[in-house]
Amino acid sequence: MPKPRRLHVCSVPRCPEYTRDSKCDAHRREAEQQRGSARERGYDSDHERLFRRPVLQRDPTCVCTDTSHGHGTPCGQPSKHADHFPQSRRELQAAGLNPNDPRHGRGLCGPCHSSETAHHQPGGWNQ
């Protein structure tokens, strides 16, 4: 049985609450409301049909070559995520481009997608 993580202060400045996660329950709920639902962020049936499915068919194995992930050649693990690349979904929309066009995506395995998100998305873990 894993031992529980130690308590530490919420990561939101001046919040005195203690938590086992990065944010206290109140600030975690607030962040989720600001983020919006997957549908509100554009991940709907069109995204699944027009973007995700074609990207994963084209890239059945992870195409990540980021050396910070520990590999310099394509990872080669089964792709589980269709990642917008080199521009994010938000950047594509701001530029007036179709974010559901599979040309703007690549297939990534779970660990590579998590690492990419952590490094490049607003509020990512490593920023």
PDB file of N, CA, C and O in Angstrom, residues 5-32 123-127:
ATOM      1  N   ARG A   5       1.138  11.006   0.677  1.00  0.00           N
ATOM      2  CA  ARG A   5       2.070  12.113   0.473  1.00  0.00           C
ATOM      3  C   ARG A   5       1.960  13.095   1.632  1.00  0.00           C
ATOM      4  O   ARG A   5       0.905  13.244   2.236  1.00  0.00           O
ATOM      5  N   ARG A   6       3.059  13.773   1.889  1.00  0.00           N
ATOM      6  CA  ARG A   6       3.080  14.748   2.977  1.00  0.00           C
ATOM      7  C   ARG A   6       2.238  15.974   2.621  1.00  0.00           C
ATOM      8  O   ARG A   6       2.078  16.316   1.457  1.00  0.00           O
ATOM      9  N   LEU A   7       1.760  16.634   3.636  1.00  0.00           N
ATOM     10  CA  LEU A   7       1.021  17.874   3.438  1.00  0.00           C
ATOM     11  C   LEU A   7       1.978  19.022   3.155  1.00  0.00           C
ATOM     12  O   LEU A   7       3.083  19.067   3.698  1.00  0.00           O
ATOM     13  N   HIS A   8       1.549  19.936   2.292  1.00  0.00           N
ATOM     14  CA  HIS A   8       2.297  21.160   2.042  1.00  0.00           C
ATOM     15  C   HIS A   8       1.290  22.269   1.735  1.00  0.00           C
ATOM     16  O   HIS A   8       0.116  22.012   1.491  1.00  0.00           O
ATOM     17  N   VAL A   9       1.741  23.494   1.728  1.00  0.00           N
ATOM     18  CA  VAL A   9       0.862  24.636   1.500  1.00  0.00           C
ATOM     19  C   VAL A   9       0.429  24.668   0.034  1.00  0.00           C
ATOM     20  O   VAL A   9       1.204  24.353  -0.869  1.00  0.00           O
ATOM     21  N   CYS A  10      -0.814  25.061  -0.196  1.00  0.00           N
ATOM     22  CA  CYS A  10      -1.370  25.226  -1.546  1.00  0.00           C
ATOM     23  C   CYS A  10      -0.435  26.102  -2.379  1.00  0.00           C
ATOM     24  O   CYS A  10       0.153  27.063  -1.871  1.00  0.00           O
ATOM     25  N   SER A  11      -0.303  25.791  -3.675  1.00  0.00           N
ATOM     26  CA  SER A  11       0.617  26.517  -4.551  1.00  0.00           C
ATOM     27  C   SER A  11       0.117  27.895  -4.977  1.00  0.00           C
ATOM     28  O   SER A  11       0.857  28.659  -5.584  1.00  0.00           O
ATOM     29  N   VAL A  12      -1.131  28.228  -4.668  1.00  0.00           N
ATOM     30  CA  VAL A  12      -1.658  29.555  -5.002  1.00  0.00           C
ATOM     31  C   VAL A  12      -1.109  30.563  -3.985  1.00  0.00           C
ATOM     32  O   VAL A  12      -1.222  30.350  -2.781  1.00  0.00           O
ATOM     33  N   PRO A  13      -0.478  31.639  -4.475  1.00  0.00           N
ATOM     34  CA  PRO A  13       0.120  32.610  -3.551  1.00  0.00           C
ATOM     35  C   PRO A  13      -0.858  33.092  -2.481  1.00  0.00           C
ATOM     36  O   PRO A  13      -2.019  33.337  -2.751  1.00  0.00           O
ATOM     37  N   ARG A  14      -0.367  33.178  -1.262  1.00  0.00           N
ATOM     38  CA  ARG A  14      -1.081  33.654  -0.080  1.00  0.00           C
ATOM     39  C   ARG A  14      -2.213  32.738   0.383  1.00  0.00           C
ATOM     40  O   ARG A  14      -3.002  33.140   1.221  1.00  0.00           O
ATOM     41  N   CYS A  15      -2.332  31.544  -0.174  1.00  0.00           N
ATOM     42  CA  CYS A  15      -3.335  30.595   0.315  1.00  0.00           C
ATOM     43  C   CYS A  15      -2.704  29.787   1.446  1.00  0.00           C
ATOM     44  O   CYS A  15      -1.689  29.123   1.248  1.00  0.00           O
ATOM     45  N   PRO A  16      -3.301  29.821   2.638  1.00  0.00           N
ATOM     46  CA  PRO A  16      -2.705  29.141   3.786  1.00  0.00           C
ATOM     47  C   PRO A  16      -3.113  27.665   3.929  1.00  0.00           C
ATOM     48  O   PRO A  16      -2.658  26.993   4.846  1.00  0.00           O
ATOM     49  N   GLU A  17      -3.967  27.174   3.022  1.00  0.00           N
ATOM     50  CA  GLU A  17      -4.486  25.815   3.156  1.00  0.00           C
ATOM     51  C   GLU A  17      -3.408  24.766   2.899  1.00  0.00           C
ATOM     52  O   GLU A  17      -2.557  24.930   2.028  1.00  0.00           O
ATOM     53  N   TYR A  18      -3.485  23.667   3.639  1.00  0.00           N
ATOM     54  CA  TYR A  18      -2.576  22.543   3.439  1.00  0.00           C
ATOM     55  C   TYR A  18      -3.255  21.497   2.572  1.00  0.00           C
ATOM     56  O   TYR A  18      -4.466  21.293   2.645  1.00  0.00           O
ATOM     57  N   THR A  19      -2.467  20.853   1.721  1.00  0.00           N
ATOM     58  CA  THR A  19      -2.996  19.862   0.792  1.00  0.00           C
ATOM     59  C   THR A  19      -1.944  18.805   0.499  1.00  0.00           C
ATOM     60  O   THR A  19      -0.757  19.024   0.708  1.00  0.00           O
ATOM     61  N   ARG A  20      -2.377  17.671   0.007  1.00  0.00           N
ATOM     62  CA  ARG A  20      -1.448  16.627  -0.435  1.00  0.00           C
ATOM     63  C   ARG A  20      -1.134  16.787  -1.928  1.00  0.00           C
ATOM     64  O   ARG A  20      -0.229  16.182  -2.444  1.00  0.00           O
ATOM     65  N   ASP A  21      -1.917  17.616  -2.604  1.00  0.00           N
ATOM     66  CA  ASP A  21      -1.721  17.889  -4.024  1.00  0.00           C
ATOM     67  C   ASP A  21      -1.107  19.280  -4.182  1.00  0.00           C
ATOM     68  O   ASP A  21      -0.744  19.908  -3.209  1.00  0.00           O
ATOM     69  N   SER A  22      -1.041  19.763  -5.414  1.00  0.00           N
ATOM     70  CA  SER A  22      -0.435  21.078  -5.621  1.00  0.00           C
ATOM     71  C   SER A  22      -1.350  22.214  -5.175  1.00  0.00           C
ATOM     72  O   SER A  22      -0.876  23.252  -4.746  1.00  0.00           O
ATOM     73  N   LYS A  23      -2.668  22.026  -5.295  1.00  0.00           N
ATOM     74  CA  LYS A  23      -3.622  23.064  -4.914  1.00  0.00           C
ATOM     75  C   LYS A  23      -4.639  22.500  -3.932  1.00  0.00           C
ATOM     76  O   LYS A  23      -4.982  21.313  -3.980  1.00  0.00           O
ATOM     77  N   CYS A  24      -5.160  23.375  -3.081  1.00  0.00           N
ATOM     78  CA  CYS A  24      -6.215  22.975  -2.153  1.00  0.00           C
ATOM     79  C   CYS A  24      -7.491  22.706  -2.956  1.00  0.00           C
ATOM     80  O   CYS A  24      -7.582  23.050  -4.138  1.00  0.00           O
ATOM     81  N   ASP A  25      -8.477  22.090  -2.329  1.00  0.00           N
ATOM     82  CA  ASP A  25      -9.716  21.736  -3.036  1.00  0.00           C
ATOM     83  C   ASP A  25     -10.399  22.947  -3.664  1.00  0.00           C
ATOM     84  O   ASP A  25     -10.855  22.884  -4.805  1.00  0.00           O
ATOM     85  N   ALA A  26     -10.475  24.056  -2.943  1.00  0.00           N
ATOM     86  CA  ALA A  26     -11.145  25.246  -3.468  1.00  0.00           C
ATOM     87  C   ALA A  26     -10.429  25.786  -4.708  1.00  0.00           C
ATOM     88  O   ALA A  26     -11.079  26.116  -5.710  1.00  0.00           O
ATOM     89  N   HIS A  27      -9.114  25.859  -4.675  1.00  0.00           N
ATOM     90  CA  HIS A  27      -8.374  26.388  -5.829  1.00  0.00           C
ATOM     91  C   HIS A  27      -8.341  25.388  -6.987  1.00  0.00           C
ATOM     92  O   HIS A  27      -8.294  25.794  -8.154  1.00  0.00           O
ATOM     93  N   ARG A  28      -8.389  24.104  -6.698  1.00  0.00           N
ATOM     94  CA  ARG A  28      -8.462  23.103  -7.763  1.00  0.00           C
ATOM     95  C   ARG A  28      -9.799  23.234  -8.505  1.00  0.00           C
ATOM     96  O   ARG A  28      -9.844  23.221  -9.733  1.00  0.00           O
ATOM     97  N   ARG A  29     -10.912  23.403  -7.753  1.00  0.00           N
ATOM     98  CA  ARG A  29     -12.232  23.591  -8.379  1.00  0.00           C
ATOM     99  C   ARG A  29     -12.258  24.868  -9.220  1.00  0.00           C
ATOM    100  O   ARG A  29     -12.777  24.873 -10.341  1.00  0.00           O
ATOM    101  N   GLU A  30     -11.684  25.944  -8.685  1.00  0.00           N
ATOM    102  CA  GLU A  30     -11.641  27.216  -9.404  1.00  0.00           C
ATOM    103  C   GLU A  30     -10.860  27.071 -10.714  1.00  0.00           C
ATOM    104  O   GLU A  30     -11.284  27.565 -11.761  1.00  0.00           O
ATOM    105  N   ALA A  31      -9.747  26.390 -10.686  1.00  0.00           N
ATOM    106  CA  ALA A  31      -8.929  26.180 -11.891  1.00  0.00           C
ATOM    107  C   ALA A  31      -9.695  25.353 -12.925  1.00  0.00           C
ATOM    108  O   ALA A  31      -9.629  25.640 -14.124  1.00  0.00           O
ATOM    109  N   GLU A  32     -10.422  24.343 -12.492  1.00  0.00           N
ATOM    110  CA  GLU A  32     -11.197  23.506 -13.415  1.00  0.00           C
ATOM    111  C   GLU A  32     -12.322  24.314 -14.064  1.00  0.00           C
ATOM    112  O   GLU A  32     -12.601  24.142 -15.240  1.00  0.00           O
ATOM    113  N   GLY A 123       0.388  26.694 -17.714  1.00  0.00           N
ATOM    114  CA  GLY A 123       0.134  26.022 -16.443  1.00  0.00           C
ATOM    115  C   GLY A 123       0.741  24.633 -16.392  1.00  0.00           C
ATOM    116  O   GLY A 123       0.458  23.864 -15.478  1.00  0.00           O
ATOM    117  N   GLY A 124       1.572  24.283 -17.373  1.00  0.00           N
ATOM    118  CA  GLY A 124       2.211  22.972 -17.384  1.00  0.00           C
ATOM    119  C   GLY A 124       3.058  22.761 -16.153  1.00  0.00           C
ATOM    120  O   GLY A 124       3.513  23.701 -15.508  1.00  0.00           O
ATOM    121  N   TRP A 125       3.293  21.520 -15.803  1.00  0.00           N
ATOM    122  CA  TRP A 125       3.967  21.163 -14.561  1.00  0.00           C
ATOM    123  C   TRP A 125       5.379  21.698 -14.497  1.00  0.00           C
ATOM    124  O   TRP A 125       5.890  21.993 -13.433  1.00  0.00           O
ATOM    125  N   ASN A 126       6.049  21.809 -15.620  1.00  0.00           N
ATOM    126  CA  ASN A 126       7.462  22.185 -15.612  1.00  0.00           C
ATOM    127  C   ASN A 126       7.700  23.639 -16.011  1.00  0.00           C
ATOM    128  O   ASN A 126       8.776  23.984 -16.445  1.00  0.00           O
ATOM    129  N   GLN A 127       6.712  24.474 -15.886  1.00  0.00           N
ATOM    130  CA  GLN A 127       6.886  25.887 -16.256  1.00  0.00           C
ATOM    131  C   GLN A 127       7.088  26.723 -15.017  1.00  0.00           C
ATOM    132  O   GLN A 127       6.640  26.468 -13.975  1.00  0.00           O
TER     133      GLN A 127
END
